[in-house]
C-alpha positions as MATLAB code, in Angstrom:
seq = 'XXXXXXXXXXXXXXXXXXXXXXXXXXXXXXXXXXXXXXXXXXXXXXXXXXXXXXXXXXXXXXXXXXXXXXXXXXXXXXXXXXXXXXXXXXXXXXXXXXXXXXXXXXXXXXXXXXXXXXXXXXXXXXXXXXXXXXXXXXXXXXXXXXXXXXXXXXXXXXXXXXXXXXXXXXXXXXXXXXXXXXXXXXXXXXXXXXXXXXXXXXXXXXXXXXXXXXXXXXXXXXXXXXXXXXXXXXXXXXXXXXXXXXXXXXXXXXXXXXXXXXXXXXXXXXXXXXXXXXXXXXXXXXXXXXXXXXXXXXXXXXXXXXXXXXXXXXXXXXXXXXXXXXXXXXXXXXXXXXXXXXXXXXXXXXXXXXXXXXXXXXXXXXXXXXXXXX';
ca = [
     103.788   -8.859  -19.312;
     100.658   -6.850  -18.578;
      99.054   -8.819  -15.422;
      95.558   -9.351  -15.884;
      92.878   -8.700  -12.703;
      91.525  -11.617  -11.678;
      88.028   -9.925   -9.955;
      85.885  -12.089   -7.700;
      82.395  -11.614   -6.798;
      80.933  -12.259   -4.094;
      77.640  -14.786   -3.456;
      76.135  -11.529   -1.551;
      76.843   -8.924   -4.384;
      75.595  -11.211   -6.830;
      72.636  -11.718   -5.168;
      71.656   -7.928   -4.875;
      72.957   -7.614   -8.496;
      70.100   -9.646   -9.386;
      67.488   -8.342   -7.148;
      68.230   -5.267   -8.822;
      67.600   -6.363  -12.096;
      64.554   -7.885  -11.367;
      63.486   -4.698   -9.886;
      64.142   -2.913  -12.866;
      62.174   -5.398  -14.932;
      59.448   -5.632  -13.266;
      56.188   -3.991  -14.653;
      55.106   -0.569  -13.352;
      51.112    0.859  -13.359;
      51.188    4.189  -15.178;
      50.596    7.183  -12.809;
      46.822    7.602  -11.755;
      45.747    4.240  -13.487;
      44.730    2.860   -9.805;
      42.484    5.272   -9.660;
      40.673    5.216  -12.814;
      40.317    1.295  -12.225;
      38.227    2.619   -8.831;
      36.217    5.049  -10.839;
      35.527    2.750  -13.350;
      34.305    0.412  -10.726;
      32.238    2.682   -8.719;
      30.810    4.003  -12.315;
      29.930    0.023  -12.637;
      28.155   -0.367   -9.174;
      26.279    2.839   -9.515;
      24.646    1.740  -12.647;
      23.268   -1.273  -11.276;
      22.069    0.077   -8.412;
      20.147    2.498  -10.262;
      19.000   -0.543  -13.071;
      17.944   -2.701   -9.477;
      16.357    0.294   -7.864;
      14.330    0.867  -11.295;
      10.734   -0.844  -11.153;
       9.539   -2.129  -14.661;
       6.814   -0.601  -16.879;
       3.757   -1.781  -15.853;
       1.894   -4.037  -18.224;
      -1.535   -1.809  -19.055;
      -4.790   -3.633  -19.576;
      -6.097   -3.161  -23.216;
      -1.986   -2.497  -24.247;
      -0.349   -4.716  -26.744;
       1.925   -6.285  -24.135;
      -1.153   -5.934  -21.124;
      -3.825   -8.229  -20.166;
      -7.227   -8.124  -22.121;
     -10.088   -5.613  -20.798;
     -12.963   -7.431  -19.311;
     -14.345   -5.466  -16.538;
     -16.848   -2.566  -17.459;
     -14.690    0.374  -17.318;
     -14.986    4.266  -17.243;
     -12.941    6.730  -18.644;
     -11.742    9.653  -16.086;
     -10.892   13.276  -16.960;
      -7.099   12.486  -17.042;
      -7.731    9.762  -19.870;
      -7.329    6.637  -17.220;
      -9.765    3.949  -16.913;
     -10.978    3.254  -13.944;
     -12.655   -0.717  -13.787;
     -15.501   -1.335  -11.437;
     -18.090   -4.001  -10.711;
     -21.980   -3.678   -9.727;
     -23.659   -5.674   -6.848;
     -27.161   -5.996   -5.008;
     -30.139   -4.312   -6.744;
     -29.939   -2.357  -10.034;
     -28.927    0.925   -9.663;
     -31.716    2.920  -10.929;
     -33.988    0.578   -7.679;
     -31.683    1.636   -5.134;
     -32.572    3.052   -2.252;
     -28.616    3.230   -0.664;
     -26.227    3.361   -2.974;
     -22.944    2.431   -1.981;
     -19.114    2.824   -3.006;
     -16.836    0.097   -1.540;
     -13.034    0.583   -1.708;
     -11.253   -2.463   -1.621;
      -7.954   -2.557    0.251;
      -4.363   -3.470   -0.330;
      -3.109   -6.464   -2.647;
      -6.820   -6.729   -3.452;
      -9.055   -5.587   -6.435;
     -12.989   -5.128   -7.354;
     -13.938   -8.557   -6.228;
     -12.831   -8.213   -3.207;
     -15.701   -6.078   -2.169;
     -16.266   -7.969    1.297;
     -19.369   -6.325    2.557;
     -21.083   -6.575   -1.279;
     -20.173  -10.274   -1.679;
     -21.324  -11.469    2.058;
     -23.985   -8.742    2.253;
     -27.380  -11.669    2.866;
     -29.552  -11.480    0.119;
     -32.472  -10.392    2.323;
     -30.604   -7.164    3.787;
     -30.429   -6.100    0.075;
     -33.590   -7.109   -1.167;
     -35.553   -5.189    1.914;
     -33.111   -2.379    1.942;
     -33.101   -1.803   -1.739;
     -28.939   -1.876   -1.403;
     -26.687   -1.077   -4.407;
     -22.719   -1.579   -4.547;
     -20.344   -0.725   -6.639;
     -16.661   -1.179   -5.838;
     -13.822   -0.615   -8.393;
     -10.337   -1.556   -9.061;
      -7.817    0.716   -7.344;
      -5.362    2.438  -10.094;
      -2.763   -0.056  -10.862;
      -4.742   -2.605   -9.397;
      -6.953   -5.441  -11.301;
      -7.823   -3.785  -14.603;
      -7.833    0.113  -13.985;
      -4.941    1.945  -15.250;
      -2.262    2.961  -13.734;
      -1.898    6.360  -11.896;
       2.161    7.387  -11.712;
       0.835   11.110  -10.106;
      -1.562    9.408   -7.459;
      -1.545   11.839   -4.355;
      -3.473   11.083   -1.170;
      -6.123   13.569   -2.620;
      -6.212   11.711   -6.194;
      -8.411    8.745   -5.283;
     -11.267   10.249   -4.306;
     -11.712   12.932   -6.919;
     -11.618    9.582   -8.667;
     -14.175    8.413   -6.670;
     -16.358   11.067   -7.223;
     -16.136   10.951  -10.882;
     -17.256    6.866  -10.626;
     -19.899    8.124   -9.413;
     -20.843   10.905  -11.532;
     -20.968    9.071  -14.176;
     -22.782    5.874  -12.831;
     -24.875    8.592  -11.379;
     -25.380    7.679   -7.876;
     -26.497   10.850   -7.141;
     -25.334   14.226   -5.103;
     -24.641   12.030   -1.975;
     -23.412    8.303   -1.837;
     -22.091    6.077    0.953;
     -18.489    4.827    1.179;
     -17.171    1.791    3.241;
     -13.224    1.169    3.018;
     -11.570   -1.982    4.433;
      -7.778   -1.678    5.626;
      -5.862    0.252    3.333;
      -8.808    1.352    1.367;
     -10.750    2.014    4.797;
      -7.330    4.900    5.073;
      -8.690    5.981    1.569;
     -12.354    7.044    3.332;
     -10.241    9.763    5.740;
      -9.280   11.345    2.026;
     -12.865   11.360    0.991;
     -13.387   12.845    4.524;
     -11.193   15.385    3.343;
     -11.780   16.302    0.037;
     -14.892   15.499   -1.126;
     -17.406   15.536    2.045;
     -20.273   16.997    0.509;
     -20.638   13.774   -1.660;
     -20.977   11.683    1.303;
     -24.596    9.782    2.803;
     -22.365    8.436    5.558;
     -19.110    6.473    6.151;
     -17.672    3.137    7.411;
     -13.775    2.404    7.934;
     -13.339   -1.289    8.497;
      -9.847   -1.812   10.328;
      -8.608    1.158    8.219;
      -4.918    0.871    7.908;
      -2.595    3.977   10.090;
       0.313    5.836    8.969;
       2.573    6.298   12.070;
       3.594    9.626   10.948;
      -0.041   11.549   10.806;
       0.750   14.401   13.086;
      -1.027   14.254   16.391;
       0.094   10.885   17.853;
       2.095   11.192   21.248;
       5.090    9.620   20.474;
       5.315    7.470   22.968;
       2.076    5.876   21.553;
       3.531    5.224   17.966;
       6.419    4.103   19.151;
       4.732    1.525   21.206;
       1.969    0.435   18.510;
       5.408    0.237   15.814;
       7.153   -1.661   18.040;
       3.992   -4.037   17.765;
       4.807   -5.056   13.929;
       6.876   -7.304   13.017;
      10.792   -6.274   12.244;
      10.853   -6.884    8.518;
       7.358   -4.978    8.284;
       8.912   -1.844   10.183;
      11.653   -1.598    7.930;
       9.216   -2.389    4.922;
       7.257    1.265    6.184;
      10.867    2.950    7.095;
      11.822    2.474    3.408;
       8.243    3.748    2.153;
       8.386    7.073    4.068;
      12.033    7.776    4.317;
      13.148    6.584    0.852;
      10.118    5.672   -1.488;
      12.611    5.452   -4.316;
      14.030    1.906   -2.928;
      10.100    0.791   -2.227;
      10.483   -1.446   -5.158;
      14.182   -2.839   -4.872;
      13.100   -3.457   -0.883;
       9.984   -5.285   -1.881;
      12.211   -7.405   -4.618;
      15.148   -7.927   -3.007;
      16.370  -11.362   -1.708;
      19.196  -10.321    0.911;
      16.728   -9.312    3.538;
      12.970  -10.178    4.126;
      10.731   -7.742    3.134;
       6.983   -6.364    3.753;
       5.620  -10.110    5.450;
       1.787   -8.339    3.945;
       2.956   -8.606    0.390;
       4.304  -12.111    1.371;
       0.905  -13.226    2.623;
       2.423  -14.348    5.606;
       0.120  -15.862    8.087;
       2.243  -14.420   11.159;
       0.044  -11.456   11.335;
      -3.364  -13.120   11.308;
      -4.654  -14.027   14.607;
      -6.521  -16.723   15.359;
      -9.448  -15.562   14.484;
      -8.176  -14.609   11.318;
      -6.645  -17.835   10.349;
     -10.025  -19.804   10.938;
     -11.905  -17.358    8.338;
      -8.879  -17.588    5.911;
      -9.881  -21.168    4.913;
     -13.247  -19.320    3.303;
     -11.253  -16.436    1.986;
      -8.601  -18.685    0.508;
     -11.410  -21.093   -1.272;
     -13.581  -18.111   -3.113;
     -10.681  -15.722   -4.178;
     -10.062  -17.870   -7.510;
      -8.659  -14.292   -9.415;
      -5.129  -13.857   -7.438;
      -3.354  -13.708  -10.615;
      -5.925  -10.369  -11.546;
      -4.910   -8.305   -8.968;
      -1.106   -7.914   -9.891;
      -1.504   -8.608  -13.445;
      -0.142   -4.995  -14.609;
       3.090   -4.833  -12.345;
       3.564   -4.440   -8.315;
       5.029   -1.288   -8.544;
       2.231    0.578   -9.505;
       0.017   -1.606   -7.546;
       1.264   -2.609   -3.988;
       4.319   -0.067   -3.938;
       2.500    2.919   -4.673;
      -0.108    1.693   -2.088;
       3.137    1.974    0.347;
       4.613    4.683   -0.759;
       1.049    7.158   -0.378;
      -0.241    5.220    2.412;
       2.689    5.977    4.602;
       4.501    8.848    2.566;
       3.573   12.295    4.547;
       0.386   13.400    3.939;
      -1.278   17.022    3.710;
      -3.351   16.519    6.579;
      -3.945   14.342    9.379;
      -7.683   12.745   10.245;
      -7.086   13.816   13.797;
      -7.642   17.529   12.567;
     -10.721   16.598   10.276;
     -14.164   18.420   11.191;
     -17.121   16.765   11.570;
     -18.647   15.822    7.828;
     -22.056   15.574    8.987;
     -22.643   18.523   11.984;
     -26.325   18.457   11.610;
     -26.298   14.888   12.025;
     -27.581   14.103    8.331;
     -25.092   11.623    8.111;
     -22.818    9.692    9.927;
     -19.579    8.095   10.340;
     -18.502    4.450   11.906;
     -15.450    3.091   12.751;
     -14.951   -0.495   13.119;
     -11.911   -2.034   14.403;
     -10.722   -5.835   16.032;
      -9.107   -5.137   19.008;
      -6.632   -7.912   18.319;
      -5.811   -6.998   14.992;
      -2.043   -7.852   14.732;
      -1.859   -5.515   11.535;
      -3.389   -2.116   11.864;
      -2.504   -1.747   15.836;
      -5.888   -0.593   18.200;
      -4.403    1.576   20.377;
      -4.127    4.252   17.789;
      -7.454    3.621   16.622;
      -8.689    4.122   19.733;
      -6.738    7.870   20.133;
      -7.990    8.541   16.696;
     -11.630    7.994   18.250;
     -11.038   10.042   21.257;
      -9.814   13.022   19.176;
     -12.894   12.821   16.948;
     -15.806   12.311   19.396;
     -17.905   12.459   16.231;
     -17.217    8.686   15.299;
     -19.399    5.896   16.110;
     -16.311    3.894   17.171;
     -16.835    0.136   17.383;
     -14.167   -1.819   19.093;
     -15.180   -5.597   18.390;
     -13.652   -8.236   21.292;
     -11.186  -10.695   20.294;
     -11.689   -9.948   16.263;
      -8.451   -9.491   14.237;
      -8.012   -7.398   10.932;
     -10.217   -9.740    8.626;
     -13.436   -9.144   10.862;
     -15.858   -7.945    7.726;
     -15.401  -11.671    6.754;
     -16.823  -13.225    9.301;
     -20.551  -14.335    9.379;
     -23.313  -11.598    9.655;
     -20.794   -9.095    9.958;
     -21.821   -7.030    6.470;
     -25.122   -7.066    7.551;
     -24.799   -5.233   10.464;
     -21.955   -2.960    8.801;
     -24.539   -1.712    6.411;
     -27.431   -1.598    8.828;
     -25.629    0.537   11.328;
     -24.323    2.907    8.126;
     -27.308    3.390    6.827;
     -29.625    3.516    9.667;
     -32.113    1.097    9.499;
];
C-alpha cells in the first residue's frame, strides 16, 4: 500500500505564504501616473494664481454696468473723458487761472487749495480753479497706457479746451504734486508758475546717494515698503498685494492713521466731516485707480526731477516747493536734496507740519499768494 506524505507547514512559512499573496494583490499605480497627478496639480495652482493676480474690469462711468455721468466732462484726443470741476471766479474774469491736481485715493473735490482758498483772496485776485478727476479716478475714464508723460499732455488738452490760455498755473498735492515734475518735463512752455505741496518721491529717481534713500525708506512703515517693492519690482502682483489677506498691505490705501502726525490727526476731524463723496473716488475699480497710481508713481521713470532745467530762466515764472518737515509719508530729507540740486526752487520747509499741511487754516491763501506773486 502506497504510503501517503503527510506534509506539515510551518506557522513561519505560512505566514510569508500570505504576505506574499497580499503583496501580489495589492493595487499598483501605472508607470508615470505620480507624475501626471503633480502636473495636474501644478497646472491647478498656476491657474489661480494667474485668476488672483488678475484685477477686474473696471466699471466705466456712462457704461451699462458703470456709475452715471454727472460731472462736466471733456473728451480727449484718445476718445477718454476726462471729468473736472470749476471754482473761484468765472473763467472768462480771471486774472490767474489755475489747474489743481488732486492726489492719490482722491478725486476733483478734493481740490484743497480751491475749496479753502478765502473768498476774499479770490475775489481781489480775480482767481480761477479748475481741478479734474485723475484717469480711473472719480468719473474720468480709465487710462490702461498711462505713462509718466500721459497726464500732462492730458493736462494740457483740459486746458485747451477750457481755454485757459497759452500759460496756466499748476499746484499738485502729494501724489499729484509728483505729477507737476511731469508737467515740468513735458509741457513747460504751458506753465505761469508751479507749486508742489508735499509731492510724493519715488526712491528710485536716479540721483539720490544711496545711503540717503535707504535711510528715508527705512523711515516707512514695513508693510508700506513692501507695498512700493511690489510696485517697482513686480507691478503685475500690485493688485493681488493690495487685495490680499495673508499679509498687510499699502497702510495709505488702508487709511491708516499711523502715518499722520499729530498735526495731521487734529486737521483730519475737518477733512473727515466735509469729504461726504468717498464712495466717488473708487467707484470704477482700484486697479485702475490707486494701483496704477503705484505702479507709475514708483515704476522707473524716463527722467529724474533732479536733472530738470530751470522752466522759467528769465524769471517769468516761478516754482515753489512746500513740504512739512514731519511728514511721516513723503520723507523731508529727500525733499530737501531735491532742493539743493535745483537751486531754482523756492523751497519752503514748514516746522512741525506733517503731509496734510494745505489743510490747515490760511494755508491756501498764502500757497496762491506766493505762486502767483501778489
Amino acid at each position: 500500500m502506497a504510503a501517503g506524505v503527510n506534509r506539515k507547514i510551518s506557522a513561519a512559512s505560512a505566514r510569508a505564504h500570505t504576505r506574499r499573496a497580499k503583496q501580489n494583490a495589492s493595487f499598483k499605480l501605472p508607470s508615470g501616473i505620480c507624475t501626471k497627478i503633480l502636473l495636474v496639480l501644478f497646472a491647478g495652482i498656476l491657474a489661480w494664481a494667474y485668476q488672483a493676480i488678475q484685477p477686474p474690469i473696471p466699471k466705466t462711468c456712462g457704461s451699462p454696468d458703470g456709475p452715471p455721468v454727472t460731472a462736466s466732462r471733456i473728451k480727449l484726443k484718445d476718445g477718454r473723458y476726462l471729468a473736472y470741476k470749476e471754482h473761484g471766479v468765472p473763467r472768462d474774469a480771471a486774472k490767474y487761472k489755475i489747474v489743481y491736481v488732486h492726489g492719490f485715493d482722491s478725486c476733483r473735490h478734493d481740490a484743497v487749495v480751491a475749496n479753502t482758498l478765502s473768498p476774499e483772496i479770490v475775489e481781489a485776485l480775480r482767481v480761477y480753479i479748475v481741478s479734474f478727476d485723475r484717469p480711473g479716478y472719480g468719473e474720468s475714464d480709465p487710462n490702461p497706457k498711462r505713462t509718466v508723460q500721459s497726464l500732462p499732455l492730458d493736462i494740457e488738452e483740459l486746458a485747451d479746451q477750457l481755454r485757459l490760455g497759452s500759460k496756466f498755473y499748476v499746484i499738485g498735492f502729494s501724489m499729484g504734486g509728483q505729477v507737476i515734475w511731469s508737467c515740468l518735463k513735458y509741457i513747460p512752455h504751458r506753465l505761469a508758475g508751479a507749486a508742489l505741496l508735499a509731492p510724493v518721491v519715488n526712491y528710485w529717481w536716479p540721483g539720490f546717494p544711496t545711503n540717503l534713500v535707504t535711510e528715508a525708506y527705512q523711515q516707512q512703515l514695513p508693510q508700506d515698503q513692501w507695498a512700493l517693492r511690489v510696485s517697482h519690482y513686480a507691478p503685475w502682483l500690485t493688485y493681488w498685494w493690495n487685495t490680499q489677506k495673508w499679509f498687510p498691505s499699502s497702510s495709505v490705501v488702508a487709511h491708516s492713521t499711523d502715518i499722520l502726525n499729530s498735526e495731521d490727526k487734529k486737521l483730519l476731524p475737518e477733512i473727515v466731516s466735509t469729504r461726504n463723496y468717498t464712495a466717488v473716488v473708487r467707484q470704477q475699480g482700484e486697479y485702475e485707480s490707486l494701483h496704477r497710481d503705484m505702479m507709475i508713481g514708483f515704476g522707473t521713470w524716463e527722467f529724474s526731477p533732479m536733472d530738470l532745467d530751470n522752466p522759467f530762466p528769465n524769471n517769468e515764472g516761478s516754482l515753489h516747493m512746500w513740504h512739512g518737515d514731519e511728514d511721516k509719508i513723503v520723507p523731508v530729507i529727500l525733499q530737501r536734496y531735491i532742493a539743493q540740486q535745483l537751486p531754482w526752487i523756492h523751497y519752503h520747509e514748514l516746522p512741525g507740519a506733517g503731509h496734510m499741511f494745505p489743510h490747515a487754516p490760511g494755508m491756501s491763501d498764502n500757497i496762491v499768494k506766493v505762486l502767483v506773486g501778489e
